[in-house]
Amino acid sequence: MAKGGDAASTLTEVDDTAALTAAGLIGVVTSGKVFKLDNSAGPSGAYVTIDAATGNTNAHSLSAFVRTNGVSCRLELSGGAGGNVAFTNTSYERKAVAATPSDSARKFVVLATAGAIVYFILNQLEEGSFVSSPIPVAGAAATRPADIPLIDISAYSPAITYPLTMYARFERVVDTGGNEFILQVDNGTAAERAALRVNSSDQGSSITVA
């Protein structure tokens, strides 16, 4: 990371265990440590540039869990390219913005306006026009597989039994051109299953195979 902007600002690593615990993040950020950009004494904006460029000009998404002292801050690509999201929340929330870089050298920026303090963690820059769940990788690059929640009912004691009811809430953000499954209950094979899906003709459908 590199700090820029107002010379009166500081960038430090601080313990924020209480706020992380209140937000339900301490199980992921187990050290309790976050980054703090303190521009409370600065008469102009300060920012942190997080190394690792977009590498291309495809649509990207930026996200981070952030909180402030109530003064506006924002997430954006370096150079202000492609869009930003402003926030003033004082407890941790995940903020995200989709941005299209003007060139392949754009980087993730956290900006604090004059008088602002921003705490941030789990910052993530990823290709695509929507965010996925965070990958805690300590700065290394990673590839995101699809997020697939799985419940193995045979692992419970006493086991979950049928009949059962499941609910799913989803947002279809990509058309793959094929069958996209939303929810499925099965016996471990495709021969015994009930599922909800969007089919290759973009129609919602339910299927039962027995």
GROMACS .gro file of C-alpha atoms in nm:
model
  210
    1MET     CA    1   0.000   0.000   0.000
    2ALA     CA    2   0.110   0.357  -0.061
    3LYS     CA    3  -0.033   0.666   0.109
    4GLY     CA    4  -0.075   0.989  -0.083
    5GLY     CA    5  -0.253   1.321  -0.066
    6ASP     CA    6  -0.257   1.539   0.245
    7ALA     CA    7   0.075   1.526   0.428
    8ALA     CA    8  -0.097   1.546   0.767
    9SER     CA    9  -0.269   1.210   0.714
   10THR     CA   10  -0.140   0.881   0.855
   11LEU     CA   11  -0.180   0.517   0.755
   12THR     CA   12  -0.147   0.262   1.035
   13GLU     CA   13  -0.246  -0.089   1.131
   14VAL     CA   14  -0.466  -0.085   1.442
   15ASP     CA   15  -0.658  -0.325   1.663
   16ASP     CA   16  -1.032  -0.291   1.601
   17THR     CA   17  -1.150  -0.613   1.763
   18ALA     CA   18  -1.461  -0.467   1.926
   19ALA     CA   19  -1.598  -0.319   1.603
   20LEU     CA   20  -1.510  -0.631   1.403
   21THR     CA   21  -1.683  -0.850   1.661
   22ALA     CA   22  -1.995  -0.631   1.652
   23ALA     CA   23  -2.004  -0.669   1.274
   24GLY     CA   24  -1.957  -1.048   1.284
   25LEU     CA   25  -1.618  -1.027   1.110
   26ILE     CA   26  -1.385  -1.145   1.385
   27GLY     CA   27  -1.414  -1.506   1.267
   28VAL     CA   28  -1.250  -1.402   0.938
   29VAL     CA   29  -1.026  -1.119   1.058
   30THR     CA   30  -0.898  -1.328   1.348
   31SER     CA   31  -0.609  -1.095   1.433
   32GLY     CA   32  -0.851  -0.811   1.505
   33LYS     CA   33  -0.626  -0.582   1.300
   34VAL     CA   34  -0.741  -0.343   1.027
   35PHE     CA   35  -0.594  -0.054   0.831
   36LYS     CA   36  -0.667   0.302   0.945
   37LEU     CA   37  -0.632   0.604   0.717
   38ASP     CA   38  -0.655   0.903   0.949
   39ASN     CA   39  -0.709   1.233   0.770
   40SER     CA   40  -0.878   1.405   1.064
   41ALA     CA   41  -0.612   1.680   1.068
   42GLY     CA   42  -0.590   1.718   0.692
   43PRO     CA   43  -0.737   2.018   0.508
   44SER     CA   44  -0.747   1.822   0.180
   45GLY     CA   45  -0.807   1.464   0.069
   46ALA     CA   46  -0.580   1.170   0.152
   47TYR     CA   47  -0.576   0.829  -0.010
   48VAL     CA   48  -0.426   0.482  -0.003
   49THR     CA   49  -0.337   0.308  -0.329
   50ILE     CA   50  -0.334  -0.071  -0.300
   51ASP     CA   51  -0.077  -0.233  -0.525
   52ALA     CA   52  -0.180  -0.473  -0.806
   53ALA     CA   53  -0.326  -0.322  -1.121
   54THR     CA   54  -0.636  -0.435  -1.307
   55GLY     CA   55  -0.417  -0.566  -1.589
   56ASN     CA   56  -0.680  -0.500  -1.855
   57THR     CA   57  -0.971  -0.268  -1.934
   58ASN     CA   58  -1.253  -0.514  -1.863
   59ALA     CA   59  -1.516  -0.426  -1.606
   60HIS     CA   60  -1.391  -0.472  -1.248
   61SER     CA   61  -1.546  -0.461  -0.902
   62LEU     CA   62  -1.395  -0.307  -0.589
   63SER     CA   63  -1.511  -0.396  -0.240
   64ALA     CA   64  -1.401  -0.362   0.121
   65PHE     CA   65  -1.544  -0.375   0.471
   66VAL     CA   66  -1.523  -0.018   0.597
   67ARG     CA   67  -1.626   0.217   0.875
   68THR     CA   68  -1.565   0.590   0.925
   69ASN     CA   69  -1.588   0.867   1.184
   70GLY     CA   70  -1.899   0.988   1.001
   71VAL     CA   71  -1.716   1.198   0.742
   72SER     CA   72  -1.745   1.094   0.377
   73CYS     CA   73  -1.493   0.853   0.227
   74ARG     CA   74  -1.500   0.652  -0.093
   75LEU     CA   75  -1.364   0.356  -0.290
   76GLU     CA   76  -1.253   0.406  -0.649
   77LEU     CA   77  -0.998   0.313  -0.912
   78SER     CA   78  -0.684   0.526  -0.930
   79GLY     CA   79  -0.730   0.835  -1.141
   80GLY     CA   80  -1.101   0.832  -1.060
   81ALA     CA   81  -1.155   0.605  -1.360
   82GLY     CA   82  -1.485   0.429  -1.403
   83GLY     CA   83  -1.688   0.518  -1.094
   84ASN     CA   84  -1.678   0.527  -0.715
   85VAL     CA   85  -1.887   0.462  -0.405
   86ALA     CA   86  -1.907   0.711  -0.116
   87PHE     CA   87  -1.993   0.614   0.243
   88THR     CA   88  -2.016   0.758   0.595
   89ASN     CA   89  -2.120   0.450   0.798
   90THR     CA   90  -1.967   0.431   1.148
   91SER     CA   91  -1.990   0.052   1.187
   92TYR     CA   92  -1.848  -0.202   0.945
   93GLU     CA   93  -2.034  -0.254   0.619
   94ARG     CA   94  -1.923  -0.402   0.291
   95LYS     CA   95  -1.915  -0.131   0.024
   96ALA     CA   96  -1.871  -0.212  -0.343
   97VAL     CA   97  -1.863  -0.043  -0.681
   98ALA     CA   98  -1.831  -0.165  -1.038
   99ALA     CA   99  -1.583   0.035  -1.246
  100THR     CA  100  -1.435   0.003  -1.592
  101PRO     CA  101  -1.067   0.105  -1.594
  102SER     CA  102  -0.949   0.349  -1.858
  103ASP     CA  103  -0.624   0.152  -1.894
  104SER     CA  104  -0.462  -0.162  -1.753
  105ALA     CA  105  -0.262   0.024  -1.484
  106ARG     CA  106  -0.557   0.129  -1.266
  107LYS     CA  107  -0.545   0.026  -0.898
  108PHE     CA  108  -0.777   0.007  -0.595
  109VAL     CA  109  -0.792   0.337  -0.399
  110VAL     CA  110  -0.941   0.416  -0.058
  111LEU     CA  111  -0.996   0.791  -0.022
  112ALA     CA  112  -1.062   0.995   0.293
  113THR     CA  113  -1.186   1.350   0.248
  114ALA     CA  114  -1.068   1.634   0.475
  115GLY     CA  115  -1.146   1.550   0.838
  116ALA     CA  116  -1.227   1.185   0.769
  117ILE     CA  117  -1.101   0.866   0.928
  118VAL     CA  118  -1.161   0.536   0.750
  119TYR     CA  119  -1.094   0.185   0.881
  120PHE     CA  120  -1.086  -0.086   0.614
  121ILE     CA  121  -1.016  -0.457   0.573
  122LEU     CA  122  -1.083  -0.741   0.326
  123ASN     CA  123  -1.032  -0.506   0.033
  124GLN     CA  124  -1.083  -0.693  -0.293
  125LEU     CA  125  -1.035  -0.602  -0.659
  126GLU     CA  126  -1.177  -0.854  -0.902
  127GLU     CA  127  -1.261  -0.880  -1.268
  128GLY     CA  128  -1.636  -0.872  -1.338
  129SER     CA  129  -1.921  -0.629  -1.288
  130PHE     CA  130  -2.031  -0.771  -0.951
  131VAL     CA  131  -1.856  -0.873  -0.630
  132SER     CA  132  -1.808  -1.225  -0.502
  133SER     CA  133  -1.755  -1.328  -0.142
  134PRO     CA  134  -1.420  -1.217   0.005
  135ILE     CA  135  -1.112  -1.436  -0.031
  136PRO     CA  136  -0.869  -1.375   0.260
  137VAL     CA  137  -0.535  -1.430   0.083
  138ALA     CA  138  -0.298  -1.178   0.247
  139GLY     CA  139  -0.226  -0.995  -0.076
  140ALA     CA  140  -0.177  -1.288  -0.313
  141ALA     CA  141  -0.376  -1.331  -0.633
  142ALA     CA  142  -0.650  -1.596  -0.632
  143THR     CA  143  -0.912  -1.746  -0.862
  144ARG     CA  144  -1.271  -1.745  -0.741
  145PRO     CA  145  -1.478  -2.056  -0.808
  146ALA     CA  146  -1.855  -2.027  -0.792
  147ASP     CA  147  -1.997  -1.977  -0.444
  148ILE     CA  148  -2.182  -2.302  -0.370
  149PRO     CA  149  -2.337  -2.348  -0.025
  150LEU     CA  150  -2.370  -2.720   0.051
  151ILE     CA  151  -2.549  -2.899   0.336
  152ASP     CA  152  -2.467  -3.267   0.376
  153ILE     CA  153  -2.773  -3.389   0.567
  154SER     CA  154  -2.614  -3.727   0.640
  155ALA     CA  155  -2.350  -3.550   0.850
  156TYR     CA  156  -2.605  -3.440   1.111
  157SER     CA  157  -2.695  -3.646   1.413
  158PRO     CA  158  -2.981  -3.707   1.428
  159ALA     CA  159  -2.993  -3.680   1.050
  160ILE     CA  160  -3.225  -3.431   0.879
  161THR     CA  161  -3.514  -3.633   0.738
  162TYR     CA  162  -3.764  -3.590   0.457
  163PRO     CA  163  -3.999  -3.423   0.389
  164LEU     CA  164  -3.803  -3.098   0.423
  165THR     CA  165  -3.842  -2.740   0.301
  166MET     CA  166  -3.565  -2.521   0.162
  167TYR     CA  167  -3.576  -2.158   0.050
  168ALA     CA  168  -3.345  -1.976  -0.190
  169ARG     CA  169  -3.312  -1.609  -0.274
  170PHE     CA  170  -3.098  -1.529  -0.576
  171GLU     CA  171  -2.995  -1.258  -0.819
  172ARG     CA  172  -2.906  -1.376  -1.168
  173VAL     CA  173  -2.614  -1.156  -1.266
  174VAL     CA  174  -2.466  -1.364  -1.550
  175ASP     CA  175  -2.632  -1.553  -1.836
  176THR     CA  176  -2.408  -1.856  -1.891
  177GLY     CA  177  -2.607  -1.980  -2.190
  178GLY     CA  178  -2.666  -2.312  -2.013
  179ASN     CA  179  -2.864  -2.446  -1.718
  180GLU     CA  180  -2.805  -2.242  -1.402
  181PHE     CA  181  -2.908  -2.422  -1.083
  182ILE     CA  182  -3.036  -2.217  -0.792
  183LEU     CA  183  -3.117  -2.490  -0.541
  184GLN     CA  184  -3.107  -2.869  -0.547
  185VAL     CA  185  -3.184  -3.154  -0.308
  186ASP     CA  186  -3.044  -3.492  -0.409
  187ASN     CA  187  -2.914  -3.825  -0.283
  188GLY     CA  188  -2.565  -3.758  -0.412
  189THR     CA  189  -2.649  -3.848  -0.770
  190ALA     CA  190  -2.844  -3.689  -1.055
  191ALA     CA  191  -3.086  -3.985  -1.056
  192GLU     CA  192  -3.276  -3.872  -0.745
  193ARG     CA  193  -3.315  -3.497  -0.721
  194ALA     CA  194  -3.545  -3.197  -0.706
  195ALA     CA  195  -3.414  -2.863  -0.827
  196LEU     CA  196  -3.493  -2.505  -0.920
  197ARG     CA  197  -3.303  -2.361  -1.215
  198VAL     CA  198  -3.293  -2.116  -1.504
  199ASN     CA  199  -3.266  -2.328  -1.818
  200SER     CA  200  -3.067  -2.265  -2.137
  201SER     CA  201  -3.370  -2.085  -2.288
  202ASP     CA  202  -3.368  -1.834  -1.999
  203GLN     CA  203  -3.683  -1.983  -1.846
  204GLY     CA  204  -3.733  -2.049  -1.477
  205SER     CA  205  -3.810  -2.415  -1.418
  206SER     CA  206  -3.840  -2.678  -1.148
  207ILE     CA  207  -3.741  -3.037  -1.212
  208THR     CA  208  -3.795  -3.362  -1.025
  209VAL     CA  209  -3.607  -3.679  -1.115
  210ALA     CA  210  -3.696  -4.003  -0.933
   0.00000   0.00000   0.00000
